[in-house]
Short mmCIF file of C-alpha atoms in Angstrom, two decimals:
data_model
loop_
_atom_site.label_atom_id
_atom_site.label_comp_id
_atom_site.label_asym_id
_atom_site.label_seq_id
_atom_site.Cartn_x
_atom_site.Cartn_y
_atom_site.Cartn_z
CA CYS A 162 -1.03 87.44 121.67
CA TRP A 163 -3.72 84.80 121.11
CA VAL A 164 -1.37 81.95 121.92
CA CYS A 165 -0.47 83.49 125.29
CA LEU A 166 -4.17 83.70 126.11
CA GLY A 167 -4.59 80.02 125.33
CA PHE A 168 -6.35 80.43 121.99
CA VAL A 169 -4.56 78.14 119.57
CA VAL A 170 -6.31 76.81 116.49
CA PRO A 171 -4.15 74.10 114.93
CA GLN A 172 -3.51 74.32 111.18
CA PHE A 173 -3.05 70.69 110.16
CA LYS A 174 -1.17 69.95 106.94
CA ASN A 175 0.25 66.81 105.35
CA GLU A 176 4.02 67.31 105.22
CA ASN A 177 7.18 65.29 105.72
CA LEU A 178 7.93 65.11 109.44
CA LEU A 179 11.68 64.57 109.05
CA GLU A 180 11.96 67.65 106.82
CA SER A 181 10.02 69.75 109.33
CA CYS A 182 12.40 68.77 112.14
CA ASN A 183 15.54 69.15 110.03
CA LYS A 184 14.59 72.71 109.01
CA VAL A 185 14.75 73.78 112.65
CA LEU A 186 17.96 71.90 113.44
CA MET A 187 19.77 73.31 110.41
CA ALA A 188 18.83 76.82 111.50
CA TYR A 189 20.62 76.33 114.84
CA GLU A 190 23.83 74.63 113.69
CA HIS A 191 25.61 77.96 113.23
CA ALA A 192 24.46 79.34 116.60
CA CYS A 193 25.85 76.25 118.33
CA GLN A 194 29.15 76.52 116.48
CA GLN A 195 29.40 80.21 117.45
CA LYS A 196 29.15 79.24 121.15
CA GLY A 197 31.43 76.22 120.80
CA LEU A 198 28.56 73.81 121.43
CA LYS A 199 27.87 70.55 119.67
CA LEU A 200 24.36 70.09 118.25
CA VAL A 201 23.60 66.36 118.16
CA SER A 202 20.71 65.26 115.96
CA CYS A 203 19.20 61.83 116.60
CA LEU A 204 16.24 61.85 114.24
CA ASP A 205 14.92 58.34 113.66
CA GLU A 206 14.21 57.14 110.12
CA SER A 207 10.57 56.62 111.20
CA LEU A 208 10.15 60.40 110.85
CA ASN A 209 10.64 60.16 107.10
CA CYS A 210 6.93 60.04 106.37
CA VAL A 211 4.12 62.37 105.51
CA CYS A 212 1.92 63.09 108.48
CA LYS A 213 -1.00 65.33 109.28
CA LEU A 214 0.17 67.79 111.93
CA ASP A 215 0.50 71.50 112.57
CA HIS A 216 4.06 71.52 111.26
CA GLN A 217 4.49 75.27 111.71
CA ARG A 218 3.65 75.06 115.41
CA LEU A 219 5.85 71.98 115.82
CA GLN A 220 8.72 73.96 114.32
CA HIS A 221 7.98 76.93 116.58
CA THR A 222 8.01 74.62 119.61
CA LEU A 223 11.34 73.07 118.61
CA THR A 224 12.73 76.55 117.94
CA GLU A 225 11.82 77.75 121.44
CA LEU A 226 13.24 74.64 123.12
CA ILE A 227 16.51 74.62 121.18
CA SER A 228 16.93 78.37 121.56
CA ASN A 229 16.57 78.09 125.34
CA ALA A 230 18.99 75.17 125.44
CA ILE A 231 21.60 77.22 123.55
CA LYS A 232 21.00 80.25 125.75
CA PHE A 233 21.62 78.36 128.99
CA THR A 234 24.39 76.01 127.89
CA THR A 235 27.90 77.40 128.10
CA GLU A 236 29.78 74.25 127.13
CA GLY A 237 29.05 70.74 125.97
CA GLU A 238 26.19 69.75 123.75
CA ILE A 239 22.54 69.96 122.93
CA THR A 240 20.88 66.75 121.77
CA VAL A 241 17.61 66.62 119.86
CA SER A 242 16.11 63.14 119.53
CA ALA A 243 12.85 62.27 117.81
CA LYS A 244 11.00 59.16 116.69
CA LEU A 245 7.51 57.93 115.92
CA PHE A 246 6.04 55.41 118.30
CA ASN A 247 2.44 54.15 118.08
CA ASP A 248 1.06 57.21 116.23
CA GLU A 249 2.89 59.55 118.59
CA LEU A 250 5.79 61.86 117.90
CA CYS A 251 8.28 61.63 120.76
CA VAL A 252 10.88 64.41 120.94
CA THR A 253 13.49 65.14 123.58
CA VAL A 254 15.75 68.16 123.81
CA SER A 255 18.54 67.79 126.33
CA ASP A 256 21.52 69.97 127.14
CA THR A 257 24.54 70.11 129.39
CA GLY A 258 23.66 73.56 130.70
CA CYS A 259 22.62 74.82 134.11
CA GLY A 260 19.38 72.83 134.31
CA PHE A 261 16.30 74.00 136.18
CA SER A 262 16.47 75.55 139.63
CA LYS A 263 13.02 74.15 140.44
CA GLU A 264 10.34 72.00 138.90
CA ILE A 265 8.52 73.55 135.94
CA THR A 266 4.77 72.99 136.20
CA ASP A 267 2.07 73.21 133.57
CA LEU A 268 1.16 76.54 132.06
CA GLU A 269 3.20 78.79 134.31
CA PHE A 270 3.01 82.42 133.33
CA ASP A 271 4.33 84.58 136.10
CA SER A 272 7.26 86.88 135.47
CA PHE A 273 8.09 86.81 139.18
CA LYS A 274 8.48 83.01 139.33
CA GLN A 275 11.65 82.57 137.33
CA THR A 276 14.10 79.73 137.05
CA ASN A 277 17.68 80.07 136.00
CA HIS A 278 16.94 78.19 132.77
CA PHE A 279 14.04 80.18 131.35
CA GLN A 280 14.65 83.81 132.20
CA GLY A 281 12.89 86.95 131.10
CA LEU A 282 9.11 86.91 130.99
CA ARG A 283 9.12 83.20 130.10
CA THR A 284 6.55 83.88 127.40
CA GLY A 285 8.28 81.46 125.02
CA LEU A 286 7.92 78.56 127.43
CA THR A 287 4.32 79.45 128.16
CA ARG A 288 3.49 79.67 124.44
CA VAL A 289 5.08 76.26 123.93
CA GLN A 290 2.93 74.78 126.69
CA TYR A 291 -0.26 76.27 125.21
CA VAL A 292 0.61 75.03 121.72
CA VAL A 293 1.39 71.52 122.95
CA LYS A 294 -1.87 71.46 124.91
CA ALA A 295 -3.83 72.65 121.84
CA LEU A 296 -2.28 69.84 119.82
CA HIS A 297 -3.42 67.36 122.52
CA GLY A 298 0.17 66.61 123.47
CA GLU A 299 2.23 66.54 126.63
CA ILE A 300 5.47 68.28 127.57
CA THR A 301 7.64 67.76 130.64
CA PHE A 302 10.65 69.67 131.96
CA LYS A 303 13.22 67.87 134.12
CA ASN A 304 16.84 68.05 135.13
CA ASN A 305 19.18 65.61 133.41
CA GLU A 306 20.64 62.97 135.70
CA ALA A 307 24.19 64.21 135.01
CA ASN A 308 23.55 67.93 134.49
CA GLY A 309 21.50 70.21 132.31
CA ALA A 310 17.88 70.16 131.25
CA LEU A 311 15.71 67.50 129.62
CA VAL A 312 12.49 68.45 127.87
CA SER A 313 10.23 65.68 126.57
CA LEU A 314 7.46 66.32 124.08
CA HIS A 315 4.78 63.84 122.97
CA LEU A 316 2.32 64.73 120.19
CA PRO A 317 -0.33 62.51 118.63
CA ILE A 318 -0.04 62.40 114.85
CA ILE A 319 -1.70 60.84 111.86
CA ALA A 320 1.11 59.30 109.82
CA SER A 321 1.05 57.87 106.34
CA LYS A 322 4.07 55.93 105.15
CA ALA A 323 3.07 56.53 101.56
CA LEU A 324 4.62 59.60 99.99
CA PRO A 325 2.30 61.89 98.07
CA PRO A 326 1.90 60.95 94.41
CA PRO A 327 3.91 62.96 91.88
CA PRO A 328 2.03 65.73 90.08
CA ASN A 329 0.25 64.75 86.88
CA THR A 330 2.42 65.20 83.85
CA PRO A 331 0.89 65.61 80.41
CA ASN A 332 1.56 62.78 77.94
CA THR A 333 3.52 64.00 74.96
#
């Protein structure tokens, strides 16, 4: 796996940021309902713009974070918040689950150092960290003040408020 080895080549495309985020959230609504969890979406209107970003890797990152939140939350809710601030995409994924048993540090990849929140080989979390690093972003993992986990993601973006022009239509 090239990502696991730290080789990530971003594939930047101009796409709508709000649509990219909503695709992931819609995919997890049913999984939350199945577990009796509430999926709260707090996507700011500032995301409704076309921006140059590796949207596929952003979606993969959100998928991993939301999937882990669902896996380790037995009751309550998972909240995904996102907004643009000074050419930076700021995303938080928080849950009311078990939280982290210890601090998560950068680029951990050791199947013997496990927390109760990211079990297994933790390859998903490691891939997320490599992707975020390749996109020149930052990600932090903390315990919520009340309970559960809080993951914060910051990615630099190139945003354009203007929507792409409609395709040329022949004059008839």
